[in-house]
Amino acid sequence: MDLTGYESFAQQASNLYRVEKHPSISNRATLYFFEAAHPYDLAFTSSERRQRFCELAMLLRRNSVMWCPSLIPENETDAVVQVNGTTIDRPNGKVMKVKGDVQFNVAKMPYEVIDLWYGCFSLDNKPLPRSQTALQSFMPKAAHEVYVLGITNVPSNYMGTTEISDYFVSYLGPSLFFVLTSTAAAPQDRKKDVNNVFIVICRRSFIVRMSHLEAMDINSVRKDGLSSNDFSAVGCTLRINEASLGFVLVNATTAPVEASVRAAAVRGIMSNFPFGDTSLDIGVRFDYFIVSGALGFGEDFSTNDMLVKQMKAGNLMSDMKEENAPSNISSRSNPMRIFYMSRPRICRLDVKSYQSSRALEGPNVYANIDVFCQRPFLATFGQQVPRVRLFFKDLVIAGARIPQINQPEVHLSSEWIDCSPAIAPLQKEADMYSLTKAGCPTLCPTISNTDYLRLQHVDFTIYGTLPTTTDKKKIVIASGTLPLKNVATLGENVEFSFPLYYRGCNVGSMQGEVSTFYNESIATDLEAAGLPAQAANMHIVDCFENQMLLGGSWQPANEGKASALPWSKMTELSTPATKDSFTLPEGGNWRWGSEWKAEKRPDDSEGWGYGLVVRNAVEKKRKEHVFRRRRWVRAMHAPSATALHEFIKKENTPADN
């Protein structure tokens, strides 16, 4: 149903298997259905409405498990919840009837531990092994939930076909496993010197946990001293529940080039993948990031390991780690290696084994990994809490590798932020950049539950123009991510610091202070009151005007005929709520931030919704409608964020406390 109550499309809910939030546009989402001709792209009027819709849509998927600790009985770790037919009160006051019932699973713990196998090997332009027995020591059958496999130097006759993916799913068991994506099966529009492939396979029961699948190979790096087939790569990205994973497989020869040139080639090839939110540097784009392959630096695993030296010098893959390699990896010439990183404090990745198989002829490496994947949070049926906002100040960007830029600004973004990104101008001070006096960005979460917020992060991207170029288009200068664990503390100011990256390399740092305060206004309410979406220290009050059709004209509703007062609260139609009943809090220099305004609807500029009963007056006007109602809003302006926080805290504290 759209906002006017009309059906925009219809699909069987039981066929829904994937719900994807757009990674960079905070009010977009995509739904995937079995047996549907195409996915459905949806646009919402706000990020919060997208969040609520996606929560309910995820409940409809088979075998889905949501995170909602407030619904779990004491001494239990999970529960099955049954919801019978009722009504849904929408944020704009519209009420929709729901028929039937739904049953879903909820968990107390935020993470699900996924058993992931990641491996890569080279075919050396030879056919696939005739005997699948050779694979057993490399890729154990049916032992893991998700398999991500990278293959280099693939013969061209396999490209553009499903032969490779069919081979591996046949080996694992087609009744249990399903190929989610394979770059080999994609149409091949050009002849390449080197063919590399990524294949993602998961258990069939895990299909609903997987989303945001992208996979592609990219052109060889073109640099002085490098031939067309010296450097190539293939990459893929996916999500398991709410956790994003990025994989890059580099295929580099041992061509005699300087280590700095080789590092630059790897940086460039990593950064060319257009996965996820491309406004973020590749080094901070994913919760988990894995780079693997034969990188060709030479002297691997020795005291003179050139790859490790480049990493320590900050020239490549900053802050990435590698497990201790056994001899069957370290003894190979130009061995394949696996490096990884996870978002600090809120993500966890445990490598259980790091090995190479002697049964396969070519270079190979694999890792068995436990990935802690955050479950989707269910706020709709969970404990209701006051809204909060995050206030940032005293931001300072410093680093010898941060170039001088013109028109600098910082973008703060994340999927859980309403109207993401928030943008604030910067100014140069000596060798640093800081917020201007007009800065101090604020973030409005779509979910204010503190258990949820502490496991989220905020992405920061520095934009500007380079003075050495004539192009005035702003470009990404550096990116970083701030985990909110131990930072988003209600009612407190907390200092923070985190690294900034460019092309996966640490180039500087950002420091600042963040405050988390109650602040119940959201962008759509502020705009309804005639205020900017980022207006600070505003508290929205509202009431509903109810009317009925009598003698051909609209008259104020009466409780006898309409079961509603002329002016009421949203759902409590018999509770009076008039414009004059709202007064400013005593003391503290509070003032009105706007006049009363009727919230407009897409189908009615005066804000009226119509229906056969007042409570369900949410539709576009039709002849048979005899009731209508609209929402009026007004903003109260608090003298400070702290004053607003204390006011809301008092309003939500039980009287006996």
XYZ file of C-alpha atoms in Angstrom:
657
model
C 0.000 0.000 0.000
C 1.267 3.501 -0.761
C 0.702 6.533 1.485
C -2.724 7.169 -0.013
C -3.883 3.630 0.806
C -3.796 2.277 -2.738
C -2.132 -0.964 -3.784
C 1.024 -0.342 -5.830
C 1.952 -4.010 -6.413
C 1.031 -7.450 -5.089
C 3.211 -10.485 -4.411
C 2.835 -13.475 -2.120
C 4.524 -12.705 1.196
C 5.689 -16.304 1.417
C 7.798 -15.707 -1.717
C 9.777 -12.838 -0.214
C 13.387 -13.914 0.291
C 15.497 -10.758 0.293
C 15.129 -7.217 1.653
C 17.878 -4.785 0.710
C 18.362 -1.262 2.008
C 20.155 0.970 -0.455
C 23.715 1.466 0.861
C 23.938 5.207 0.112
C 20.367 6.509 -0.391
C 18.734 6.358 3.014
C 15.101 6.251 1.842
C 15.416 3.503 -0.802
C 14.967 -0.267 -0.543
C 14.583 -3.258 -2.866
C 12.466 -6.398 -2.424
C 13.152 -9.756 -4.081
C 10.463 -12.434 -4.514
C 10.674 -15.995 -5.746
C 8.866 -16.336 -9.100
C 8.713 -12.550 -9.612
C 9.802 -11.178 -12.989
C 11.978 -8.500 -11.396
C 12.893 -6.987 -8.018
C 10.856 -4.059 -6.686
C 12.596 -0.753 -5.956
C 10.803 1.318 -3.329
C 11.201 4.975 -2.360
C 9.988 6.184 1.044
C 9.269 9.673 2.313
C 11.835 9.266 5.103
C 14.593 6.980 6.309
C 12.527 6.080 9.370
C 9.597 4.861 7.289
C 11.988 2.727 5.265
C 13.320 1.252 8.502
C 9.854 0.333 9.787
C 8.831 -1.138 6.443
C 12.011 -3.218 6.169
C 11.546 -4.562 9.700
C 8.056 -5.813 8.880
C 9.154 -7.149 5.495
C 12.016 -9.109 7.085
C 9.539 -10.768 9.450
C 7.814 -12.314 6.435
C 10.898 -14.147 5.173
C 11.155 -17.857 5.836
C 13.413 -18.883 8.726
C 14.261 -15.276 9.581
C 15.455 -14.429 13.093
C 15.262 -10.835 14.391
C 17.102 -9.283 17.329
C 14.703 -7.964 19.980
C 15.822 -8.533 23.604
C 12.722 -6.875 25.099
C 10.481 -9.647 23.668
C 12.514 -12.495 25.193
C 11.140 -14.054 28.426
C 13.446 -14.082 31.429
C 16.109 -16.823 31.407
C 15.508 -17.544 27.701
C 17.747 -16.799 24.714
C 15.112 -16.845 21.962
C 11.363 -16.936 21.466
C 8.631 -17.454 18.887
C 6.188 -14.528 18.677
C 2.661 -14.801 17.302
C 0.955 -11.573 16.144
C -2.755 -11.736 15.363
C -4.689 -9.419 13.037
C -4.766 -5.858 14.384
C -4.054 -2.324 13.179
C -0.834 -0.469 12.452
C -0.557 3.164 13.520
C 1.654 4.912 11.018
C 4.017 7.754 12.032
C 1.811 10.304 10.211
C -1.321 9.244 12.066
C -2.714 6.992 9.370
C -4.087 3.693 10.571
C -4.124 0.527 8.471
C -6.011 -2.636 9.311
C -4.078 -5.905 9.199
C -5.830 -9.225 8.637
C -4.562 -12.669 9.546
C -1.567 -13.462 11.704
C 2.180 -13.868 11.494
C 4.691 -15.894 13.450
C 8.355 -14.962 13.711
C 11.482 -15.762 15.676
C 13.372 -13.320 17.874
C 16.702 -13.657 19.666
C 18.168 -12.047 22.768
C 21.736 -11.883 21.478
C 22.591 -9.397 18.722
C 25.011 -11.622 16.800
C 24.703 -14.863 14.884
C 28.017 -16.663 14.416
C 28.346 -17.769 10.779
C 30.759 -20.543 9.812
C 32.370 -19.179 6.632
C 34.960 -20.876 4.455
C 37.107 -18.639 2.268
C 39.679 -19.985 -0.171
C 41.455 -19.206 -3.410
C 43.615 -21.147 -5.828
C 45.105 -20.882 -9.308
C 44.089 -23.125 -12.182
C 47.198 -22.016 -14.122
C 45.025 -22.079 -17.265
C 44.473 -25.829 -16.806
C 41.151 -27.745 -16.644
C 39.323 -28.313 -13.374
C 40.510 -31.405 -11.473
C 38.931 -34.545 -12.885
C 38.870 -36.171 -9.483
C 36.946 -34.177 -6.910
C 38.789 -36.136 -4.222
C 41.632 -33.646 -4.571
C 39.292 -30.919 -3.350
C 38.503 -32.605 -0.039
C 41.641 -31.394 1.759
C 41.107 -27.880 0.367
C 37.335 -27.395 0.462
C 35.646 -29.809 2.891
C 32.186 -30.971 1.927
C 29.096 -29.719 3.776
C 31.185 -28.524 6.713
C 30.354 -24.809 6.447
C 27.353 -22.542 5.994
C 28.842 -20.169 3.402
C 31.625 -20.806 0.868
C 33.393 -17.928 -0.898
C 35.830 -19.203 -3.528
C 38.240 -17.217 -5.690
C 40.044 -18.727 -8.684
C 42.816 -17.125 -10.738
C 44.151 -17.923 -14.199
C 40.948 -19.584 -15.375
C 40.935 -20.998 -18.936
C 38.856 -18.820 -21.267
C 36.574 -21.708 -22.289
C 35.030 -21.651 -18.774
C 34.120 -17.976 -19.011
C 30.543 -17.046 -19.896
C 29.274 -20.453 -18.724
C 28.026 -22.045 -15.508
C 30.483 -24.951 -15.803
C 32.703 -23.871 -12.884
C 29.856 -23.072 -10.488
C 28.039 -26.293 -11.455
C 31.234 -28.218 -10.751
C 31.584 -26.906 -7.209
C 27.924 -27.061 -6.203
C 27.840 -30.634 -7.527
C 30.822 -31.386 -5.310
C 29.213 -29.832 -2.212
C 25.759 -31.296 -2.847
C 23.091 -29.507 -4.937
C 20.297 -30.597 -2.599
C 21.940 -28.700 0.279
C 23.778 -25.835 -1.409
C 22.916 -23.046 -3.814
C 25.099 -20.815 -6.029
C 24.357 -17.195 -5.164
C 26.679 -15.624 -7.711
C 29.509 -16.505 -10.083
C 31.486 -14.035 -12.160
C 32.330 -16.837 -14.597
C 28.660 -17.112 -15.587
C 28.393 -13.403 -16.448
C 28.339 -12.491 -20.154
C 31.865 -11.865 -21.416
C 31.980 -8.813 -23.672
C 35.734 -8.724 -24.133
C 38.686 -11.042 -24.439
C 41.025 -10.730 -21.469
C 44.625 -11.678 -20.968
C 43.826 -13.101 -17.517
C 40.555 -14.564 -16.229
C 39.742 -14.547 -12.509
C 36.533 -15.802 -10.916
C 34.596 -15.435 -7.648
C 31.874 -17.925 -6.665
C 29.606 -17.605 -3.605
C 27.741 -20.722 -2.448
C 25.568 -21.069 0.654
C 23.303 -23.592 2.297
C 19.789 -23.339 0.913
C 18.446 -22.544 4.378
C 20.773 -19.517 4.455
C 19.438 -17.794 1.337
C 17.254 -15.412 3.383
C 20.298 -14.267 5.370
C 22.199 -13.228 2.238
C 21.758 -9.906 0.442
C 23.546 -7.079 -1.406
C 25.406 -9.522 -3.653
C 27.806 -7.948 -6.123
C 30.702 -9.550 -7.973
C 32.896 -8.445 -10.855
C 36.385 -8.514 -12.260
C 38.174 -5.371 -13.366
C 40.604 -4.410 -16.071
C 44.285 -4.928 -15.570
C 46.228 -2.049 -14.029
C 47.999 0.134 -16.576
C 51.201 1.639 -15.171
C 54.663 2.349 -16.505
C 56.790 -0.764 -16.262
C 53.789 -3.118 -16.060
C 52.397 -5.210 -18.872
C 48.676 -5.782 -19.382
C 48.600 -9.089 -17.521
C 50.904 -8.269 -14.575
C 48.040 -7.172 -12.283
C 44.399 -8.206 -12.390
C 41.727 -8.775 -9.773
C 38.232 -9.978 -9.057
C 36.031 -8.901 -6.155
C 32.716 -9.562 -4.516
C 30.656 -8.221 -1.659
C 27.676 -9.549 0.265
C 25.768 -9.159 3.464
C 24.979 -11.844 5.981
C 22.151 -10.504 8.108
C 23.265 -6.889 8.753
C 27.024 -7.502 8.404
C 28.734 -6.386 5.190
C 31.662 -8.401 3.825
C 34.012 -7.382 1.026
C 36.467 -9.684 -0.775
C 39.237 -8.811 -3.231
C 41.396 -11.433 -4.958
C 44.561 -10.003 -6.515
C 46.427 -11.881 -9.220
C 49.926 -10.400 -9.632
C 52.925 -11.796 -11.415
C 56.475 -11.545 -10.110
C 57.437 -9.000 -12.788
C 60.561 -7.076 -11.710
C 59.126 -3.728 -10.530
C 59.894 -1.639 -7.466
C 57.920 -2.430 -4.319
C 56.433 1.080 -4.258
C 55.117 0.662 -7.838
C 53.673 -2.746 -6.943
C 52.004 -1.278 -3.831
C 50.502 1.540 -5.914
C 49.139 -1.020 -8.394
C 47.485 -3.024 -5.613
C 46.030 0.155 -4.046
C 44.588 1.204 -7.357
C 43.112 -2.161 -8.198
C 41.479 -2.468 -4.745
C 39.934 0.997 -4.957
C 38.466 0.466 -8.434
C 35.723 -1.874 -7.222
C 32.410 0.045 -7.193
C 30.835 -1.989 -4.392
C 28.591 -0.586 -1.667
C 28.701 3.108 -0.797
C 31.415 4.446 -3.097
C 31.533 7.751 -1.212
C 33.505 5.784 1.385
C 37.071 4.655 0.941
C 37.519 0.932 0.319
C 39.319 0.657 3.676
C 36.198 1.518 5.717
C 33.383 0.422 3.404
C 32.730 -2.993 4.972
C 32.322 -4.504 8.418
C 34.700 -7.246 7.301
C 37.232 -6.857 4.495
C 39.431 -9.639 3.086
C 42.221 -9.159 0.544
C 43.930 -12.275 -0.793
C 45.930 -13.717 -3.639
C 49.483 -13.838 -4.924
C 50.730 -10.248 -4.676
C 54.232 -10.948 -5.973
C 56.306 -8.725 -3.658
C 58.878 -11.447 -3.043
C 60.677 -12.782 0.030
C 57.319 -13.747 1.551
C 57.317 -14.686 5.260
C 61.020 -13.861 5.637
C 62.541 -11.109 7.776
C 62.727 -9.092 4.559
C 59.062 -9.654 3.560
C 58.537 -6.734 1.153
C 54.734 -6.877 1.379
C 54.797 -6.588 5.171
C 57.320 -3.750 4.910
C 55.003 -1.814 2.600
C 52.105 -2.370 4.997
C 54.117 -1.183 8.011
C 55.221 1.887 6.048
C 51.557 2.762 5.510
C 51.725 2.292 1.742
C 49.264 -0.584 1.506
C 46.379 -2.262 3.386
C 46.806 -0.366 6.664
C 45.630 -2.171 9.809
C 45.001 -5.449 7.984
C 46.184 -8.660 9.654
C 47.396 -12.099 8.620
C 47.407 -15.262 10.700
C 50.663 -17.118 11.304
C 51.260 -19.138 8.165
C 52.166 -22.845 8.367
C 55.077 -24.188 6.340
C 52.908 -25.469 3.506
C 52.052 -21.823 2.760
C 55.306 -20.079 3.649
C 57.500 -22.498 1.687
C 55.820 -21.796 -1.675
C 57.190 -19.401 -4.279
C 54.900 -16.358 -4.713
C 52.347 -17.927 -2.330
C 48.729 -16.946 -2.041
C 48.014 -15.119 1.212
C 44.930 -13.898 3.091
C 44.736 -10.562 4.940
C 41.693 -9.317 6.811
C 40.286 -6.547 8.984
C 37.059 -5.989 10.887
C 35.372 -2.855 12.155
C 36.853 -2.241 15.606
C 34.859 -2.792 18.820
C 31.559 -3.734 17.143
C 32.634 -6.567 14.810
C 34.505 -9.780 15.440
C 36.149 -12.279 13.107
C 37.875 -15.438 14.375
C 40.158 -17.366 12.014
C 40.025 -20.988 13.152
C 42.527 -22.301 10.613
C 44.814 -20.907 7.902
C 46.162 -23.559 5.543
C 47.167 -24.616 2.070
C 46.373 -27.971 0.419
C 49.144 -30.092 -1.056
C 46.573 -32.100 -3.035
C 45.973 -29.238 -5.466
C 48.690 -28.660 -8.020
C 48.627 -24.865 -8.150
C 49.106 -22.203 -5.445
C 46.223 -22.167 -2.994
C 45.216 -20.993 0.466
C 42.083 -21.205 2.588
C 40.756 -20.129 5.973
C 37.931 -21.377 8.187
C 36.357 -18.315 9.775
C 33.735 -17.555 12.406
C 32.055 -14.272 11.448
C 29.902 -12.512 14.034
C 27.001 -11.127 11.989
C 24.585 -8.712 13.598
C 20.942 -9.710 13.279
C 18.297 -7.260 11.974
C 16.873 -5.278 14.883
C 13.121 -5.313 15.516
C 12.031 -1.987 16.982
C 8.402 -2.048 15.829
C 7.270 -4.623 18.409
C 10.041 -4.006 20.926
C 10.350 -1.715 23.896
C 9.385 1.839 22.959
C 11.925 4.458 24.020
C 12.213 8.236 23.527
C 14.036 9.366 20.426
C 17.609 10.548 20.715
C 19.976 12.680 18.664
C 23.736 12.640 18.422
C 25.460 16.037 18.525
C 29.015 16.385 17.220
C 31.377 19.237 17.962
C 35.071 20.176 18.045
C 35.850 17.965 15.034
C 39.511 18.203 14.030
C 41.126 16.445 11.048
C 44.905 16.121 11.090
C 47.574 14.121 9.290
C 50.672 14.700 7.244
C 49.111 12.764 4.366
C 45.941 14.886 4.220
C 46.482 17.201 1.219
C 45.643 20.877 1.126
C 42.099 21.226 -0.211
C 39.623 23.965 -1.057
C 35.940 24.051 -0.021
C 36.416 21.293 2.571
C 33.401 19.627 4.132
C 32.628 16.485 6.097
C 29.759 14.069 5.393
C 28.367 11.947 8.250
C 26.408 8.943 7.040
C 25.007 5.531 7.900
C 21.907 3.492 7.075
C 20.313 4.124 10.473
C 20.554 7.928 10.192
C 17.488 9.861 9.072
C 18.216 12.059 6.036
C 21.735 10.677 5.683
C 24.233 12.182 5.027
C 24.547 15.175 7.340
C 26.951 17.716 5.836
C 29.045 20.284 7.700
C 31.607 22.794 6.356
C 35.235 22.705 7.486
C 37.866 25.380 7.752
C 41.653 25.166 7.596
C 43.611 26.029 10.735
C 47.390 25.752 10.365
C 48.001 22.151 9.237
C 44.571 20.903 10.371
C 40.913 21.176 9.357
C 38.120 21.834 11.852
C 34.410 22.578 11.995
C 33.308 26.120 11.242
C 31.118 27.976 13.714
C 28.145 27.069 11.519
C 29.018 23.377 11.840
C 28.087 21.067 14.732
C 26.225 18.382 12.755
C 23.447 16.446 14.472
C 22.273 12.934 13.634
C 18.755 11.612 14.129
C 18.688 7.791 14.423
C 15.782 5.854 12.958
C 16.105 3.531 15.991
C 16.874 5.041 19.410
C 17.217 1.850 21.431
C 20.544 2.149 23.287
C 21.359 -1.578 22.891
C 21.042 -1.107 19.143
C 22.930 2.200 18.909
C 25.997 0.992 20.776
C 26.601 -1.606 18.030
C 26.322 0.866 15.147
C 28.886 3.148 13.533
C 29.017 6.535 11.830
C 30.957 6.944 8.583
C 32.868 10.194 8.008
C 34.000 11.302 4.557
C 36.130 14.380 3.881
C 35.375 16.114 0.581
C 37.144 18.972 -1.154
C 38.730 20.219 -4.353
C 42.443 20.023 -5.062
C 44.056 23.430 -5.759
C 46.341 21.832 -8.348
C 43.454 20.909 -10.692
C 40.994 22.967 -12.721
C 38.177 20.524 -11.970
C 35.986 22.093 -9.291
C 34.070 18.914 -8.549
C 34.564 17.828 -4.951
C 36.258 14.487 -4.497
C 36.766 12.074 -1.610
C 39.919 13.020 0.310
C 39.690 10.505 3.165
C 37.187 8.368 5.062
C 36.899 6.932 8.548
C 34.409 5.187 10.767
C 33.420 5.826 14.375
C 32.069 2.780 16.263
C 29.491 3.971 18.804
C 30.266 1.355 21.440
C 31.401 3.226 24.603
C 30.780 6.503 22.749
C 26.990 6.892 22.430
C 26.358 7.281 26.176
C 22.996 8.815 27.012
C 23.213 12.269 28.589
C 27.025 12.483 28.382
C 29.703 14.186 26.281
C 32.331 11.695 25.107
C 35.610 12.386 23.304
C 36.668 10.148 20.418
C 39.447 9.595 17.902
C 39.715 7.289 14.890
C 41.948 6.842 11.803
C 41.214 8.164 8.317
C 41.980 6.156 5.171
C 42.562 6.785 1.498
C 42.830 3.792 -0.859
C 43.110 1.546 2.165
C 46.043 3.474 3.674
C 46.043 5.361 6.968
C 46.460 9.055 6.066
C 45.373 10.870 9.223
C 42.936 10.961 12.096
C 39.766 12.662 13.245
C 39.121 13.766 16.799
C 36.038 15.286 18.340
C 33.276 15.053 20.883
C 29.813 13.525 20.666
C 26.797 13.971 22.937
C 23.740 11.708 22.973
C 20.564 13.421 24.165
C 16.846 12.760 24.064
C 15.346 14.683 21.139
C 12.068 13.350 19.796
C 11.672 15.441 16.650
C 12.252 13.726 13.296
C 12.855 15.236 9.867
C 9.319 14.678 8.527
C 7.777 16.289 11.624
C 10.107 19.272 11.460
C 9.349 19.765 7.768
C 5.613 19.466 8.490
C 6.050 22.313 10.988
C 7.750 24.408 8.303
C 11.266 23.952 9.706
C 14.495 22.578 8.202
C 15.005 18.832 8.650
C 18.138 19.473 10.769
C 16.581 22.169 13.012
C 18.111 21.781 16.481
C 16.528 21.607 19.946
C 12.952 21.301 18.691
C 10.173 19.305 20.352
C 7.105 18.569 18.214
C 3.608 18.533 19.715
C 0.596 17.428 17.706
C -3.156 16.974 17.789
C -5.763 15.665 15.355
C -8.758 17.466 13.935
C -11.714 15.118 13.322
C -14.764 15.964 11.175
C -17.878 14.205 9.861
C -20.156 14.851 6.889
C -23.572 16.216 7.918
C -26.129 17.672 5.497
C -23.589 17.888 2.705
C -21.036 19.883 4.707
C -18.154 18.978 6.986
C -18.829 19.547 10.667
C -16.745 18.931 13.841
C -17.064 15.308 14.950
C -19.083 14.455 18.031
C -18.551 11.464 20.263
C -22.097 10.191 19.832
C -22.037 9.809 16.048
C -18.328 9.592 15.283
C -16.946 7.955 18.446
C -14.414 10.787 18.410
C -14.037 14.311 19.748
C -13.533 17.275 17.376
C -9.896 17.486 18.558
C -8.106 14.423 19.912
C -4.873 12.520 20.207
C -3.786 10.236 17.370
C -5.182 6.944 18.681
C -7.117 8.030 21.775
C -10.061 9.591 19.952
C -12.030 10.236 23.139
C -9.144 12.044 24.846
C -9.333 15.814 24.214
C -6.255 17.435 22.682
C -6.791 20.959 21.346
C -4.239 23.471 20.150
C -4.796 25.605 23.250
C -4.094 22.661 25.577
C -0.362 22.808 24.792
C 1.777 25.215 26.790
C 5.504 25.839 27.012
C 7.457 24.273 29.892
C 7.926 26.611 32.826
C 11.261 28.426 33.128
C 14.380 27.962 31.064
C 13.580 30.395 28.201
C 11.538 27.982 26.128
C 9.731 29.534 23.143
C 7.532 28.466 20.269
C 9.582 27.518 17.219
C 6.693 27.605 14.738
C 2.992 28.287 14.382
C 0.438 25.495 14.130
C 0.490 23.886 10.683
C -1.581 21.103 9.142
C 0.630 18.257 7.938
C 0.221 18.004 4.168
C -0.460 14.759 2.334
C 0.664 13.822 -1.188
C -2.999 13.674 -2.275
C -4.382 16.592 -0.221
C -2.620 19.922 0.273
C -4.794 20.663 3.317
C -3.775 17.396 4.970
C -7.167 15.644 5.105
C -7.445 11.875 5.022
C -10.874 10.326 4.419
C -12.641 7.137 5.465
C -15.809 5.400 6.604
C -14.736 5.723 10.268
C -12.584 8.401 11.874
C -9.836 6.056 13.046
C -9.288 4.768 9.486
C -9.602 8.123 7.712
C -6.378 7.719 5.784
C -7.493 7.487 2.149
C -7.931 9.861 -0.758
C -11.386 11.432 -0.854
C -14.168 9.337 -2.405
C -17.954 9.797 -2.565
C -18.747 7.192 0.082
C -16.471 8.724 2.728
C -18.256 10.378 5.646
C -15.338 11.129 7.995
C -12.054 12.958 7.666
C -9.148 13.945 9.921
C -5.821 15.735 9.724
C -2.791 16.199 11.909
C -1.684 19.587 13.237
C 1.900 20.096 14.415
C 3.823 22.813 16.219
C 7.422 23.016 17.411
C 8.645 24.087 20.852
C 12.196 25.436 20.866
C 14.318 24.447 23.868
C 17.112 26.772 25.054
C 19.666 23.943 24.697
C 20.028 20.268 23.861
C 20.559 19.545 27.554
C 17.324 21.322 28.509
C 15.387 19.351 25.889
C 16.984 16.101 27.109
C 15.926 16.766 30.701
C 12.393 17.743 29.635
C 11.871 14.514 27.637
C 13.488 12.444 30.381
C 11.033 13.912 32.907
C 8.078 13.346 30.543
C 8.991 9.673 30.223
C 9.682 9.026 33.914
C 6.774 7.364 35.785
C 5.183 9.627 38.386
C 6.027 7.289 41.301
C 9.747 7.605 40.504
